[in-house]
Coordinates of C-alpha atoms and ligand atoms in Angstrom, one line a residue:
M1 CA -6.2 22.4 -16.3
T2 CA -8.0 19.8 -14.1
N3 CA -11.0 18.1 -15.9
S4 CA -13.6 17.6 -13.3
K5 CA -16.0 16.3 -15.8
L6 CA -14.4 12.8 -16.3
K7 CA -16.8 10.1 -17.2
I8 CA -17.7 7.2 -14.8
N9 CA -15.3 4.5 -16.3
F10 CA -16.4 0.9 -15.9
N11 CA -13.8 -0.3 -18.3
P12 CA -12.1 -3.6 -17.6
G13 CA -8.4 -2.5 -18.2
Q14 CA -7.0 -0.1 -18.7
A15 CA -9.5 1.2 -16.1
A16 CA -10.5 4.0 -13.7
I17 CA -7.8 5.7 -11.7
P18 CA -8.7 7.9 -8.7
Q19 CA -8.7 11.7 -9.6
S20 CA -6.1 12.4 -6.8
V21 CA -3.7 9.9 -8.4
L22 CA -4.1 11.3 -11.8
Q23 CA -3.5 14.8 -10.6
Q24 CA -0.3 13.8 -8.8
A25 CA 0.9 11.6 -11.7
A26 CA 0.3 14.6 -14.1
D27 CA 2.1 17.0 -11.7
A28 CA 5.1 14.6 -11.7
V29 CA 5.3 14.6 -15.4
L30 CA 5.7 18.3 -15.4
N31 CA 8.0 18.6 -12.4
Y32 CA 8.6 15.8 -10.0
N33 CA 8.4 16.8 -6.3
N34 CA 9.9 20.2 -7.3
T35 CA 13.2 18.5 -8.5
G36 CA 13.1 20.6 -11.6
L37 CA 13.0 17.2 -13.5
S38 CA 10.0 15.5 -15.2
I39 CA 9.6 12.0 -13.7
L40 CA 9.9 10.9 -17.3
G41 CA 13.6 12.3 -17.1
I42 CA 14.8 11.0 -13.8
P43 CA 17.7 8.4 -14.0
H44 CA 16.7 5.0 -13.2
R45 CA 19.8 4.3 -11.2
G46 CA 19.7 7.4 -9.1
K47 CA 18.4 8.0 -5.6
L48 CA 15.0 9.5 -6.7
F49 CA 14.1 6.3 -8.2
A50 CA 15.5 4.0 -5.7
D51 CA 13.4 5.8 -3.1
I52 CA 10.2 5.2 -5.3
L53 CA 11.1 1.5 -5.8
E54 CA 11.8 1.0 -1.9
E55 CA 8.6 2.7 -0.9
A56 CA 6.5 0.8 -3.4
N57 CA 8.0 -2.5 -2.4
T58 CA 7.5 -1.8 1.4
L59 CA 3.9 -0.8 0.6
V60 CA 3.2 -4.1 -1.3
K61 CA 4.6 -6.1 1.6
D62 CA 2.6 -4.1 4.1
L63 CA -0.7 -4.3 2.2
C64 CA -0.2 -8.1 1.7
N65 CA 1.3 -8.9 5.2
L66 CA 4.4 -10.3 3.5
G67 CA 7.6 -11.0 5.5
N68 CA 11.1 -10.7 4.3
E69 CA 10.9 -14.1 2.8
Y70 CA 9.3 -12.4 -0.3
E71 CA 10.8 -10.3 -3.0
V72 CA 8.8 -7.8 -5.0
L73 CA 9.6 -7.2 -8.6
W74 CA 8.3 -4.8 -11.1
M75 CA 8.3 -6.4 -14.6
H76 CA 7.7 -5.4 -18.2
G77 CA 5.5 -7.4 -20.5
G78 CA 2.1 -7.4 -19.0
G79 CA 0.3 -10.6 -17.7
R80 CA 1.2 -12.5 -20.7
L81 CA 4.9 -12.3 -20.1
Q82 CA 4.3 -13.8 -16.6
F83 CA 2.3 -16.6 -18.4
A84 CA 5.5 -17.4 -20.2
M85 CA 8.1 -16.7 -17.5
I86 CA 6.5 -19.0 -14.9
P87 CA 7.0 -22.2 -16.8
M88 CA 10.4 -21.0 -18.3
N89 CA 11.6 -20.6 -14.7
Y90 CA 9.6 -23.2 -12.9
L91 CA 8.6 -25.9 -15.2
G92 CA 11.6 -28.1 -16.1
D93 CA 11.9 -30.6 -19.0
G94 CA 9.7 -33.6 -18.4
E95 CA 7.9 -32.0 -15.3
T96 CA 4.2 -31.4 -15.0
A97 CA 2.6 -28.1 -13.8
G98 CA -1.0 -28.0 -12.5
Y99 CA -3.4 -25.4 -13.8
I100 CA -6.9 -24.6 -12.8
D101 CA -8.8 -23.6 -16.0
S102 CA -11.3 -21.0 -14.7
G103 CA -11.5 -18.5 -17.7
Y104 CA -9.9 -16.8 -20.5
W105 CA -6.7 -15.7 -18.7
A106 CA -6.3 -19.1 -17.2
A107 CA -6.6 -20.8 -20.4
D108 CA -4.2 -18.4 -22.0
A109 CA -1.6 -19.2 -19.2
I110 CA -2.2 -22.8 -20.0
S111 CA -1.4 -22.3 -23.6
Y112 CA 2.0 -20.6 -22.7
A113 CA 3.0 -23.3 -20.3
K114 CA 2.5 -26.0 -22.9
H115 CA 5.6 -24.5 -24.9
Y116 CA 7.8 -25.6 -21.9
G117 CA 6.6 -28.7 -20.3
N118 CA 3.4 -30.9 -19.4
V119 CA 0.4 -29.3 -18.2
A120 CA -2.3 -31.1 -16.0
I121 CA -5.6 -29.2 -16.1
L122 CA -6.8 -30.1 -12.6
A123 CA -10.3 -28.6 -13.0
S124 CA -12.0 -26.7 -15.8
S125 CA -15.5 -25.1 -16.2
K126 CA -14.9 -24.5 -20.0
Q127 CA -17.7 -26.8 -20.8
D128 CA -20.2 -24.3 -19.2
N129 CA -18.5 -21.3 -21.0
Y130 CA -16.9 -20.5 -17.5
T131 CA -20.2 -19.3 -16.0
H132 CA -19.1 -20.9 -12.7
L133 CA -16.0 -21.8 -10.9
P134 CA -14.7 -25.2 -11.6
A135 CA -14.9 -27.7 -8.7
W136 CA -11.7 -27.7 -6.6
P137 CA -9.9 -31.0 -7.3
A138 CA -10.2 -33.7 -4.7
S139 CA -6.4 -34.3 -4.5
I140 CA -3.4 -32.5 -6.0
D141 CA -0.4 -34.6 -6.9
N142 CA 2.5 -33.3 -4.9
T143 CA 4.9 -34.1 -7.5
L144 CA 3.7 -31.0 -9.6
A145 CA 6.2 -28.4 -10.3
Y146 CA 3.7 -25.8 -9.2
L147 CA -0.1 -25.1 -9.3
H148 CA -1.3 -21.9 -11.0
I149 CA -4.6 -20.3 -10.2
T150 CA -6.5 -17.1 -11.2
S151 CA -8.1 -15.5 -8.2
N152 CA -10.6 -13.4 -10.2
N153 CA -11.8 -14.2 -13.8
T154 CA -12.0 -10.8 -15.3
I155 CA -13.8 -11.7 -18.5
Y156 CA -16.4 -14.2 -17.1
G157 CA -17.1 -12.4 -13.9
T158 CA -16.2 -15.2 -11.3
Q159 CA -13.9 -15.0 -8.3
C160 CA -12.4 -17.5 -5.8
S161 CA -13.6 -16.8 -2.3
H162 CA -10.2 -17.5 -0.7
I163 CA -6.7 -18.4 -1.7
P164 CA -6.3 -22.2 -0.9
K165 CA -3.3 -23.7 1.0
V166 CA -1.7 -26.5 -1.2
D167 CA 1.3 -28.8 -0.8
V168 CA 3.0 -27.8 -4.0
P169 CA 4.3 -24.2 -4.8
L170 CA 1.1 -22.1 -5.5
I171 CA 1.3 -19.4 -8.1
A172 CA -1.7 -16.9 -8.5
D173 CA -2.6 -14.5 -11.2
M174 CA -4.3 -11.8 -9.1
S175 CA -4.4 -9.1 -11.9
S176 CA -8.0 -8.1 -11.4
D177 CA -8.6 -8.4 -7.7
I178 CA -5.3 -7.6 -5.8
F179 CA -5.9 -5.3 -3.0
S180 CA -9.6 -5.5 -3.4
R181 CA -10.2 -7.5 -0.1
E182 CA -8.3 -9.3 2.6
M183 CA -6.7 -12.3 1.2
D184 CA -4.2 -14.9 2.4
Y185 CA -1.4 -13.9 0.2
T186 CA 1.2 -15.8 2.1
H187 CA -0.6 -19.1 0.8
C188 CA 1.1 -18.2 -2.4
D189 CA 4.7 -18.9 -3.3
M190 CA 4.4 -16.4 -6.0
F191 CA 1.5 -14.0 -7.0
Y192 CA 1.3 -11.4 -9.6
A193 CA -1.0 -8.5 -10.9
V194 CA -0.8 -6.3 -13.9
A195 CA -1.1 -2.7 -12.8
Q196 CA -3.8 -1.6 -15.2
K197 CA -6.7 -2.7 -12.8
N198 CA -6.1 -2.0 -9.3
I199 CA -2.5 -0.6 -9.3
G200 CA -2.6 2.2 -11.8
M201 CA -1.5 2.2 -15.4
A202 CA -0.3 -0.3 -18.0
G203 CA 3.2 -1.0 -18.6
V204 CA 4.2 -2.9 -15.4
T205 CA 3.4 -6.0 -13.5
M206 CA 3.9 -6.5 -9.9
V207 CA 5.4 -9.8 -8.9
A208 CA 5.8 -11.0 -5.4
V209 CA 7.9 -14.2 -5.1
K210 CA 9.3 -16.2 -2.3
K211 CA 13.2 -15.8 -2.1
D212 CA 13.4 -19.7 -1.9
M213 CA 11.6 -19.8 -5.2
L214 CA 14.3 -17.8 -6.9
Q215 CA 16.8 -20.5 -6.0
R216 CA 14.7 -23.3 -7.8
T217 CA 15.0 -21.9 -11.5
K218 CA 15.0 -24.8 -13.7
R219 CA 16.7 -23.4 -16.9
N220 CA 19.6 -21.4 -17.8
L221 CA 17.7 -18.3 -19.0
P222 CA 18.7 -14.9 -20.4
P223 CA 18.5 -12.5 -17.6
M224 CA 15.6 -10.5 -18.8
V225 CA 13.4 -13.6 -18.3
S226 CA 14.8 -14.8 -15.1
Y227 CA 13.1 -13.9 -11.8
A228 CA 16.5 -14.5 -10.0
A229 CA 18.4 -12.1 -12.2
H230 CA 15.8 -9.4 -11.7
A231 CA 15.9 -9.9 -8.0
A232 CA 19.7 -9.8 -8.0
A233 CA 19.8 -6.6 -9.9
N234 CA 17.5 -5.0 -7.4
G235 CA 14.8 -4.1 -9.9
V236 CA 17.2 -2.3 -12.2
L237 CA 18.4 -5.1 -14.4
N238 CA 17.5 -2.7 -17.4
T239 CA 15.6 0.7 -17.6
P240 CA 12.4 -0.2 -15.7
P241 CA 9.0 1.6 -16.6
V242 CA 9.8 4.3 -14.2
F243 CA 6.6 6.2 -14.6
A244 CA 4.4 3.2 -14.4
I245 CA 6.0 2.2 -11.1
Y246 CA 5.7 5.7 -9.8
T247 CA 1.9 5.6 -10.7
A248 CA 1.6 2.3 -8.9
L249 CA 3.3 3.9 -5.8
L250 CA 0.6 6.6 -5.9
M251 CA -2.0 3.9 -6.1
L252 CA -0.4 2.0 -3.2
R253 CA -0.4 5.1 -1.1
W254 CA -4.1 5.7 -1.9
T255 CA -4.9 2.1 -1.1
K256 CA -2.9 2.1 2.2
E257 CA -4.7 5.3 3.2
K258 CA -8.1 4.0 2.4
T259 CA -7.2 0.6 4.2
I260 CA -8.0 -2.7 2.5
A261 CA -10.7 -3.4 5.2
D262 CA -12.6 -0.3 4.0
I263 CA -12.0 -0.9 0.4
E264 CA -13.4 -4.4 0.9
K265 CA -16.5 -3.1 2.6
E266 CA -17.0 -0.6 -0.2
N267 CA -16.5 -3.3 -2.8
N268 CA -19.1 -5.6 -1.0
A269 CA -21.6 -2.6 -0.9
K270 CA -20.9 -1.9 -4.7
T271 CA -21.5 -5.3 -5.8
A272 CA -24.5 -6.1 -3.6
L273 CA -26.2 -3.1 -4.9
L274 CA -25.5 -3.9 -8.6
Y275 CA -26.2 -7.6 -8.5
K276 CA -29.6 -6.9 -6.5
E277 CA -30.6 -4.4 -9.3
I278 CA -29.8 -6.8 -12.1
E279 CA -31.9 -9.5 -10.4
R280 CA -34.7 -7.0 -9.8
N281 CA -34.8 -5.2 -13.2
S282 CA -37.0 -6.9 -15.7
L283 CA -34.5 -5.9 -18.5
F284 CA -31.4 -7.5 -17.2
D285 CA -30.2 -11.0 -16.1
C286 CA -27.2 -12.0 -14.2
I287 CA -24.9 -14.4 -16.1
V288 CA -23.1 -16.1 -13.1
N289 CA -26.0 -17.8 -11.3
I290 CA -24.1 -19.3 -8.3
K291 CA -24.1 -16.4 -6.0
T292 CA -20.8 -17.3 -4.1
D293 CA -19.0 -17.6 -7.5
R294 CA -20.0 -14.0 -8.5
S295 CA -17.0 -11.6 -8.9
K296 CA -16.8 -8.4 -6.8
M297 CA -14.6 -6.7 -9.5
N298 CA -16.4 -7.6 -12.8
V299 CA -20.0 -7.9 -12.8
C300 CA -21.3 -9.6 -16.1
F301 CA -24.9 -9.3 -17.0
T302 CA -27.1 -9.6 -20.1
A303 CA -30.4 -8.1 -21.5
T304 CA -33.6 -9.9 -21.5
K305 CA -34.2 -8.8 -25.1
P306 CA -31.4 -8.4 -27.6
E307 CA -32.5 -4.9 -28.8
Y308 CA -31.5 -3.6 -25.3
E309 CA -28.0 -4.4 -25.7
K310 CA -26.8 -1.5 -27.8
A311 CA -29.7 0.6 -26.6
F312 CA -28.6 0.6 -23.0
I313 CA -24.9 1.1 -23.8
R314 CA -25.8 4.2 -25.8
F315 CA -28.1 5.4 -23.0
C316 CA -25.2 5.1 -20.6
E317 CA -22.8 6.9 -23.0
E318 CA -25.5 9.8 -23.3
H319 CA -25.2 10.1 -19.4
N320 CA -21.5 10.2 -19.1
V321 CA -21.1 6.5 -18.1
T322 CA -18.8 4.5 -20.2
G323 CA -17.1 1.0 -20.5
I324 CA -19.9 -1.4 -19.8
E325 CA -19.9 -3.3 -23.0
G326 CA -19.3 -7.1 -22.2
H327 CA -16.6 -9.2 -23.7
R328 CA -17.9 -10.8 -27.0
S329 CA -17.4 -14.3 -25.7
V330 CA -19.8 -13.7 -22.7
G331 CA -22.6 -11.3 -23.3
A332 CA -24.1 -8.0 -23.4
F333 CA -22.6 -6.1 -20.4
R334 CA -19.7 -6.1 -17.9
A335 CA -19.2 -3.4 -15.3
S336 CA -15.7 -3.5 -13.8
L337 CA -15.9 -2.2 -10.3
Y338 CA -12.2 -1.9 -9.5
N339 CA -11.1 -0.1 -6.3
A340 CA -11.1 3.4 -7.9
I341 CA -14.9 3.0 -8.6
S342 CA -16.9 4.4 -5.7
L343 CA -20.3 3.4 -4.2
A344 CA -21.7 6.6 -5.8
D345 CA -20.5 5.6 -9.3
V346 CA -22.4 2.3 -8.9
Q347 CA -25.5 4.2 -7.6
Q348 CA -25.4 6.3 -10.7
L349 CA -25.3 3.2 -12.9
V350 CA -28.1 1.6 -11.1
A351 CA -30.2 4.9 -11.4
L352 CA -29.6 4.6 -15.2
M353 CA -30.9 0.9 -15.3
Q354 CA -34.0 1.9 -13.5
E355 CA -34.6 4.9 -15.8
F356 CA -33.9 2.6 -18.9
E357 CA -36.5 0.2 -17.4
T358 CA -39.2 2.8 -17.0
I359 CA -38.6 4.1 -20.6
N360 CA -38.8 0.7 -22.0
N361 CA -41.7 -0.5 -20.1
K362 CA -43.9 2.2 -21.1
Ligands
PLP401 C1 -6.0 -8.1 -17.5 C2 -5.5 -9.4 -17.1 C3 -4.4 -9.8 -17.6 C4 -3.7 -9.0 -18.7 O1 -2.6 -9.4 -19.3 P1 -1.9 -8.3 -20.3 O2 -1.0 -9.3 -21.0 O3 -1.2 -7.2 -19.5 O4 -2.9 -7.7 -21.2 C5 -3.9 -11.1 -17.1 N1 -4.6 -11.8 -16.2 C6 -5.7 -11.5 -15.8 C7 -6.5 -12.2 -14.8 C8 -6.3 -10.3 -16.1 O5 -7.4 -9.6 -15.7

């Protein structure tokens, strides 16, 4: 039943998942660990799921070097529900939250926060269509309720080199680069990541939050949108997305086995190779010109002539390579090189770029 002829998948999310993880997930749907039950049929308040949750939480803490001052939660509602829950929980009436406006998702988070309080945009690169990171603010007002940053800008292909240390609670959207490199996760009071990039399948969002943040909720909220209520219910406030959490656990085990240090090395090699080829190849150009701002997860590039755009995408599809179409607001191409993409996959793309150049320069 295994399909060994899977395409090389450069989609931005949902995205590539390692074959071994897909196989184990598929097996669990049919008969979870020989329990005689499908993973889709196990009770969410029973021991089978409690073990899954505990192992997943332990692995997150282990991979991010988090101590017991952090709580790990698995939430419904994707990234956007976090955009809403953060101000609901942590931006009180009359208070101001700081946001760094570094791209599409950051701007969306800002628009959600405005429903609940004041937003101070401390830096923005919108005027340049987000083709570089905004300059870090010279000073940060320490009365801000919190500061929200986006560590990797999935659509525009820029990425923060590090997680800053600030004097207000720091909240980071790490949806598209979590576990891709060593990072100072502990500089954050809360960070979160949708699963459908580096932690498996859509339907669940990993949230790591300091326990003292849980005490600082600013509103009397219905439990489903309260971090404190989810934590108090030990992750089973309602029926959680069990299969998505199990798939996340499989990805966490895969990540732990590879080690983040080795994943980071491979990610560095993957992007070095691809950016170098874009710069060398007469048919393509990089969109992000400041090299230190370039993302190691989402590589955005354009064609030197408009007619190459559709033609190259078609050429890739003919050669079993998919998902490189760029976001309409940015340009021709985006190759998303999440952890499941290997160096060999990128070598394949580079070979196609070279072949395409040879054909078109005849
Ligand atoms: C993909 C992504 C999201 C996605 O949010 P959904 O609501 O789950 O679609 C949020 N933030 C970033 C940085 C992303 O890359």
